[in-house]
N, CA, C and O of each residue as an XYZ file, in Angstrom:
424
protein
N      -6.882      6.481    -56.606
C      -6.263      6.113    -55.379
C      -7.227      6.249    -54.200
O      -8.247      6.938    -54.192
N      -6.801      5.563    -53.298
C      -7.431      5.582    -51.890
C      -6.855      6.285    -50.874
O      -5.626      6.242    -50.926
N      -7.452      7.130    -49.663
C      -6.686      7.620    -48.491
C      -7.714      6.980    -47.159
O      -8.926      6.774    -47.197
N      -7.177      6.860    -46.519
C      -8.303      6.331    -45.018
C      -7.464      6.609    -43.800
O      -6.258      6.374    -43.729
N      -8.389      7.256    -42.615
C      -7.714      7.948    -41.530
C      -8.578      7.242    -40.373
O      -9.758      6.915    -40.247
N      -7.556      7.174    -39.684
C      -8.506      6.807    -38.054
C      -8.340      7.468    -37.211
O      -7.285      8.074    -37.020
N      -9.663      7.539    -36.258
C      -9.478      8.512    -35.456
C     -10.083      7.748    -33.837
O     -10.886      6.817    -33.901
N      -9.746      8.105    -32.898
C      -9.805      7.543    -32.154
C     -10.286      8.517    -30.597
O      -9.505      9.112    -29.855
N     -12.000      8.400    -30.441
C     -12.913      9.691    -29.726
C     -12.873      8.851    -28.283
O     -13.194      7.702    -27.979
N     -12.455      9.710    -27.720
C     -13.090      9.429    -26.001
C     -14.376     10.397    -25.533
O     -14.325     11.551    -25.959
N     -15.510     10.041    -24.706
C     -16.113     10.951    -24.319
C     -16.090     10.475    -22.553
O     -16.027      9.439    -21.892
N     -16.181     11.887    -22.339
C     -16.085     11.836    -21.059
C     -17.561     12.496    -20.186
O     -17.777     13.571    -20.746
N     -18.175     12.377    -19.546
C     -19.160     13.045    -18.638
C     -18.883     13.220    -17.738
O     -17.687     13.131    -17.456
N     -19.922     13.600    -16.684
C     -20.060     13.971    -15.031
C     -20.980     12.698    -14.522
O     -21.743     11.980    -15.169
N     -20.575     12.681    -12.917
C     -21.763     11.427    -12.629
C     -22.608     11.222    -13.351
O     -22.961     12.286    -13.859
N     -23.412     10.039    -13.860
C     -24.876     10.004    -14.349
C     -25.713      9.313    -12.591
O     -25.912      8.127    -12.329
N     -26.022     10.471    -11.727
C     -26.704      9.678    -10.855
C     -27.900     11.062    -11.394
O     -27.770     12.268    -11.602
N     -29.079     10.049    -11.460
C     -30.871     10.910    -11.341
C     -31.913     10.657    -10.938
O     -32.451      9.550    -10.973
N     -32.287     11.521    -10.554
C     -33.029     11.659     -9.370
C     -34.544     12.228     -9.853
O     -34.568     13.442    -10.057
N     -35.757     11.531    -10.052
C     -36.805     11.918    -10.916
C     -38.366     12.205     -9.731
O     -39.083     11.258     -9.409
N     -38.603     13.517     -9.291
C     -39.539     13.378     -8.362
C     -39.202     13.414     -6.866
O     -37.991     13.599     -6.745
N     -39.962     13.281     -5.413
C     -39.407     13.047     -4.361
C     -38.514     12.247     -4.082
O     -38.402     11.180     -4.687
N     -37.595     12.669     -2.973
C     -36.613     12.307     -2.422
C     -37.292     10.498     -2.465
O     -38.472     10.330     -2.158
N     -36.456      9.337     -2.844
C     -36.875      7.981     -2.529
C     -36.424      7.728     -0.798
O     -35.328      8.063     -0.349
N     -37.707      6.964      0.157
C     -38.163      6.612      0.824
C     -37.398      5.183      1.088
O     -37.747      4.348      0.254
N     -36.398      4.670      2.084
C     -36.397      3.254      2.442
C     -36.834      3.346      3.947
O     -36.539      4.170      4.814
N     -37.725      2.100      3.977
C     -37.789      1.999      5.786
C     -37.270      0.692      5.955
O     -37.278     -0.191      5.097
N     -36.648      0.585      7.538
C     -35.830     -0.377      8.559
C     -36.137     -0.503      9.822
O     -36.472      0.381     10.611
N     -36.011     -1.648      9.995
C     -36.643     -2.029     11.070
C     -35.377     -1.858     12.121
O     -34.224     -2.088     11.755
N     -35.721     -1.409     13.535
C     -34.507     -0.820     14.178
C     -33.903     -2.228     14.883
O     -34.523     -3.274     15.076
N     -32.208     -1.863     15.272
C     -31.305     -3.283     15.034
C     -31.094     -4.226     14.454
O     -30.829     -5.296     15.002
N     -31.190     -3.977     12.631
C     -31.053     -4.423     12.238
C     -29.427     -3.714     11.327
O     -28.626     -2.932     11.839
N     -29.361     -4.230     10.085
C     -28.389     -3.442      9.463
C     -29.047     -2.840      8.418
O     -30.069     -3.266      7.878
N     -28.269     -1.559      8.069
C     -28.494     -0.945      6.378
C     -27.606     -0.665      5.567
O     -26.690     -0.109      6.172
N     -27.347     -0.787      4.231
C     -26.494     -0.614      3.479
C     -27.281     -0.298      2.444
O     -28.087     -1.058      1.907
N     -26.927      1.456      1.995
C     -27.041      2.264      1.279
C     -26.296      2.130      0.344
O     -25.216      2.132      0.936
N     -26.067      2.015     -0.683
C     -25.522      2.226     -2.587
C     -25.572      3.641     -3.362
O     -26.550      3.852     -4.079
N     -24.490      4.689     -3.243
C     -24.398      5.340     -4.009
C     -23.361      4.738     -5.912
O     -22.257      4.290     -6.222
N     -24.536      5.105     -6.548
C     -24.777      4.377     -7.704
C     -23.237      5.214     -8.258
O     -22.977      6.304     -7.750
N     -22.316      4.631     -9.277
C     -21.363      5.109    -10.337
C     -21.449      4.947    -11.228
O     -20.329      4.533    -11.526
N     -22.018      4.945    -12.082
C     -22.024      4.933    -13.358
C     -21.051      6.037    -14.378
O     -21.005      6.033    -15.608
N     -20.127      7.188    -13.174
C     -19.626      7.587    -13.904
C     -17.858      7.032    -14.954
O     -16.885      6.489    -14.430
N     -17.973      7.347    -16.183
C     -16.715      6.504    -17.362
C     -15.623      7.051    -16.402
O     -14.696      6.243    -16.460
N     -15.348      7.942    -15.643
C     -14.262      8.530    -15.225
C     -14.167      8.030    -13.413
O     -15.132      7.803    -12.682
N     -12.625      7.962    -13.029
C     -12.933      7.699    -11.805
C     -13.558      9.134    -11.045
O     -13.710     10.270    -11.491
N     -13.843      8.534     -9.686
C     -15.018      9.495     -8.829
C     -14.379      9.542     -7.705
O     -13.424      8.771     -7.607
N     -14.713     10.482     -6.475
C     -14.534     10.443     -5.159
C     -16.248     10.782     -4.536
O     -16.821     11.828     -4.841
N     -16.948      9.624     -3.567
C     -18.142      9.449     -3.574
C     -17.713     10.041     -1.513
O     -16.855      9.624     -0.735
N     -18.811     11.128     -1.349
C     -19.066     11.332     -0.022
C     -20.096     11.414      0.463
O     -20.991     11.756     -0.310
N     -20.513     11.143      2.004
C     -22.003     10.537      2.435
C     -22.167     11.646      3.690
O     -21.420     11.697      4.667
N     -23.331     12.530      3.430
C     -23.877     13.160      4.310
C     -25.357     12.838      5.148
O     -26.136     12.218      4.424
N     -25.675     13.012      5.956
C     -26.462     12.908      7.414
C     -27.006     14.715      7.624
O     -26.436     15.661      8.166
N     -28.133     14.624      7.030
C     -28.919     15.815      7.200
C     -28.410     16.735      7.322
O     -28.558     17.498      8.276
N     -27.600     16.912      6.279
C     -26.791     18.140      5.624
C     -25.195     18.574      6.106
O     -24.418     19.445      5.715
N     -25.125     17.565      7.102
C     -23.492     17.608      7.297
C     -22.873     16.333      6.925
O     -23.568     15.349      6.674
N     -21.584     16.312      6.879
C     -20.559     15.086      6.614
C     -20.499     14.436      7.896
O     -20.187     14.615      9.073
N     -21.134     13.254      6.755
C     -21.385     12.041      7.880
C     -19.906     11.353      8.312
O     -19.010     10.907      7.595
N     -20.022     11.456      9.836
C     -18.866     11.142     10.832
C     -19.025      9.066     11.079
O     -19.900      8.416     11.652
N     -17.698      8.594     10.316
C     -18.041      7.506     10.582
C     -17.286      7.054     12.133
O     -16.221      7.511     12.548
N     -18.216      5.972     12.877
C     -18.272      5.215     14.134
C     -18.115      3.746     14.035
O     -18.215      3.028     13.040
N     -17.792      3.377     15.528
C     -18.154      1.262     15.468
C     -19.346      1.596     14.256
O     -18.952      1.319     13.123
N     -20.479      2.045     14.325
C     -22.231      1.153     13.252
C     -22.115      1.582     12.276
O     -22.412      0.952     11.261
N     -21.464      3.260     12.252
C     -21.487      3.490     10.440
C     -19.537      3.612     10.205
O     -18.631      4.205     10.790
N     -19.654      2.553      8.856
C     -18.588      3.022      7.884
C     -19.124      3.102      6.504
O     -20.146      2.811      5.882
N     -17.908      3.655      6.306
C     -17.979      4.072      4.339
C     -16.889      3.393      3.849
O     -15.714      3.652      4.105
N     -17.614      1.867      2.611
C     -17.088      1.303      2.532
C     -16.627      1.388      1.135
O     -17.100      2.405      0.628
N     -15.780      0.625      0.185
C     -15.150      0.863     -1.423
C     -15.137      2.236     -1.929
O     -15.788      2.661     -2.884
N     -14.243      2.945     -1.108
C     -14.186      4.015     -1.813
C     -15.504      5.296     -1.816
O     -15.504      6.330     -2.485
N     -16.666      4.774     -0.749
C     -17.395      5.603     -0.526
C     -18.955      5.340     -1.097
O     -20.058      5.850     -0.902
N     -18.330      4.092     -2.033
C     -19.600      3.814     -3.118
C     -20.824      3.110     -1.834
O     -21.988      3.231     -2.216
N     -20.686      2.519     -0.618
C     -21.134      1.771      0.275
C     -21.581      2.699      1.340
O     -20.773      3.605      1.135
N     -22.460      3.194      2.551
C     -22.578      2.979      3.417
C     -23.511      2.378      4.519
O     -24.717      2.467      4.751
N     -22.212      1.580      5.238
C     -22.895      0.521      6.313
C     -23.629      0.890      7.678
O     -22.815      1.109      8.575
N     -24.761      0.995      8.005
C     -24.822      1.106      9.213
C     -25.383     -0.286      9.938
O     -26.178     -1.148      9.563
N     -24.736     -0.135     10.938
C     -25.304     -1.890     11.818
C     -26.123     -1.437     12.930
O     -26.199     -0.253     13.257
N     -26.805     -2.494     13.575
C     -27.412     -1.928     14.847
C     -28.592     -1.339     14.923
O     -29.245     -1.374     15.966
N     -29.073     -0.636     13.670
C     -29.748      0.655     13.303
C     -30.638      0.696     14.724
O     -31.176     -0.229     15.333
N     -30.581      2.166     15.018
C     -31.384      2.510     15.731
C     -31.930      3.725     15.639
O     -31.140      4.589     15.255
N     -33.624      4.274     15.990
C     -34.592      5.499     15.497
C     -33.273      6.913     15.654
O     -33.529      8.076     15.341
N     -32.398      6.614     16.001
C     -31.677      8.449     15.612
C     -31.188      8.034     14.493
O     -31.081      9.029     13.777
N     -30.789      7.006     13.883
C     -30.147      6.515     12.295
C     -30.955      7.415     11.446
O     -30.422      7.969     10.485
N     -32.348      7.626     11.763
C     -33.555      8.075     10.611
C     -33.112      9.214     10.023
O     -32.276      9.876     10.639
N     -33.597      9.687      8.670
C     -33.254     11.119      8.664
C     -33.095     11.247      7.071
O     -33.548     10.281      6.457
N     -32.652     12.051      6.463
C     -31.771     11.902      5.008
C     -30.489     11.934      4.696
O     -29.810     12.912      5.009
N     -30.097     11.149      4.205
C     -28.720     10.957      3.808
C     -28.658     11.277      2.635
O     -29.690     11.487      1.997
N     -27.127     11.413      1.948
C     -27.227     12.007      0.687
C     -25.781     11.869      0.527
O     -24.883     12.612      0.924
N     -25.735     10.925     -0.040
C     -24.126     10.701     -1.430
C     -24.078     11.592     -2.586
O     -24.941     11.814     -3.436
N     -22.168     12.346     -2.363
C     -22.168     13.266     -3.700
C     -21.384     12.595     -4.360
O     -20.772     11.715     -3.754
N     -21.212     12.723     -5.373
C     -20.183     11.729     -6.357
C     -19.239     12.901     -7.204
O     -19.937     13.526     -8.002
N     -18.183     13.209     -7.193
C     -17.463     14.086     -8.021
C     -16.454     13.520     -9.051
O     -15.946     12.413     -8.873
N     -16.152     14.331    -10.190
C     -14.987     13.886    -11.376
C     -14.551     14.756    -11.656
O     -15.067     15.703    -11.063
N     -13.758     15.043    -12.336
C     -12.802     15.956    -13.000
C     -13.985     16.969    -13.624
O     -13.893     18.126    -13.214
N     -14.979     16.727    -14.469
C     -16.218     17.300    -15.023
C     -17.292     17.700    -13.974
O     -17.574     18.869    -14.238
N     -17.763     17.432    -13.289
C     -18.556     18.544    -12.239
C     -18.922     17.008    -11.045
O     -18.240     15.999    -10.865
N     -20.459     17.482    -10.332
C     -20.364     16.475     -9.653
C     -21.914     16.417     -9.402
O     -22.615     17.150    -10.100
N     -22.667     15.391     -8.215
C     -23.789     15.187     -8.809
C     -24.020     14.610     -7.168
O     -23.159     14.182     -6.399
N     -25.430     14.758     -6.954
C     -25.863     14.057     -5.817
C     -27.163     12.948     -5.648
O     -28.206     13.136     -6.274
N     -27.030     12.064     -4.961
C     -28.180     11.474     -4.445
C     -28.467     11.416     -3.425
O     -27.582     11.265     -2.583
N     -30.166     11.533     -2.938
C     -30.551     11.685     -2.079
C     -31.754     10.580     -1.565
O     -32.603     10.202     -2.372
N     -31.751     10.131     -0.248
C     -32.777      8.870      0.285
C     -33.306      9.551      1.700
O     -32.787     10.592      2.102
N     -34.119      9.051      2.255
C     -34.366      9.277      3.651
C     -35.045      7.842      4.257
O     -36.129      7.268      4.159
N     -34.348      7.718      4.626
C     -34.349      6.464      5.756
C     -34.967      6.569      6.963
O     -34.655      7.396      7.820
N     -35.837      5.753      7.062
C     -37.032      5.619      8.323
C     -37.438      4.419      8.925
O     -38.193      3.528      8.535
N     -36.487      4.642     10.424
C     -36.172      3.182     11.295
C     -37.851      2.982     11.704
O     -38.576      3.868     11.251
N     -38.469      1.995     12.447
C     -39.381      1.612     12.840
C     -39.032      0.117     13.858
O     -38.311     -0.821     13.518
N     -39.629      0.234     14.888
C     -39.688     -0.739     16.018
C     -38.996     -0.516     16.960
O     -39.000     -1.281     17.924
């Protein structure tokens, strides 16, 4: 005789955002726009938040945080925009950050 069973595995993780080496570098030219991408790749939903040199970034008219956080827009850009920003991404399983520093010019 024969027996056969199925089984049926979910796996779950934490963000996969990584970060290999120095902080990555974008430069912008000032009055123009920027739109930053904090990456999801995580299987589980997320709640994504955007900080401004180590505090929670306050959105205005030039900056919003757009889909859920995965986006932020700034318009206008101008030399106080500069600085590092840094998207955290959290799940039920822990949570994870990325980090850029942005450097207006003109």
């Amino acid at each position: 005789g024969e027996d056969s069973r199925s089984f049926h595995i979910s796996i779950q993780a934490p963000p996969g955002i990584t970060s290999i080496g120095e902080t990555p570098s974008i430069t912008t030219v000032a009055g123009g726009q920027l739109i930053l991408e904090c990456p999801e790749d995580a299987p589980t939903p997320s709640h994504a938040e955007w900080h401004w040199e180590g505090s929670p970034l306050r959105e205005d008219a030039r900056r919003q945080v757009l889909a859920e956080g995965r986006f932020l827009q700034i318009q206008a850009v101008v030399a106080a925009d500069g600085g590092e920003y840094s998207c955290r991404t959290t799940n039920a399983l822990g949570d994870t950050s990325l980090r850029v520093r942005v450097e207006v010019h003109g």
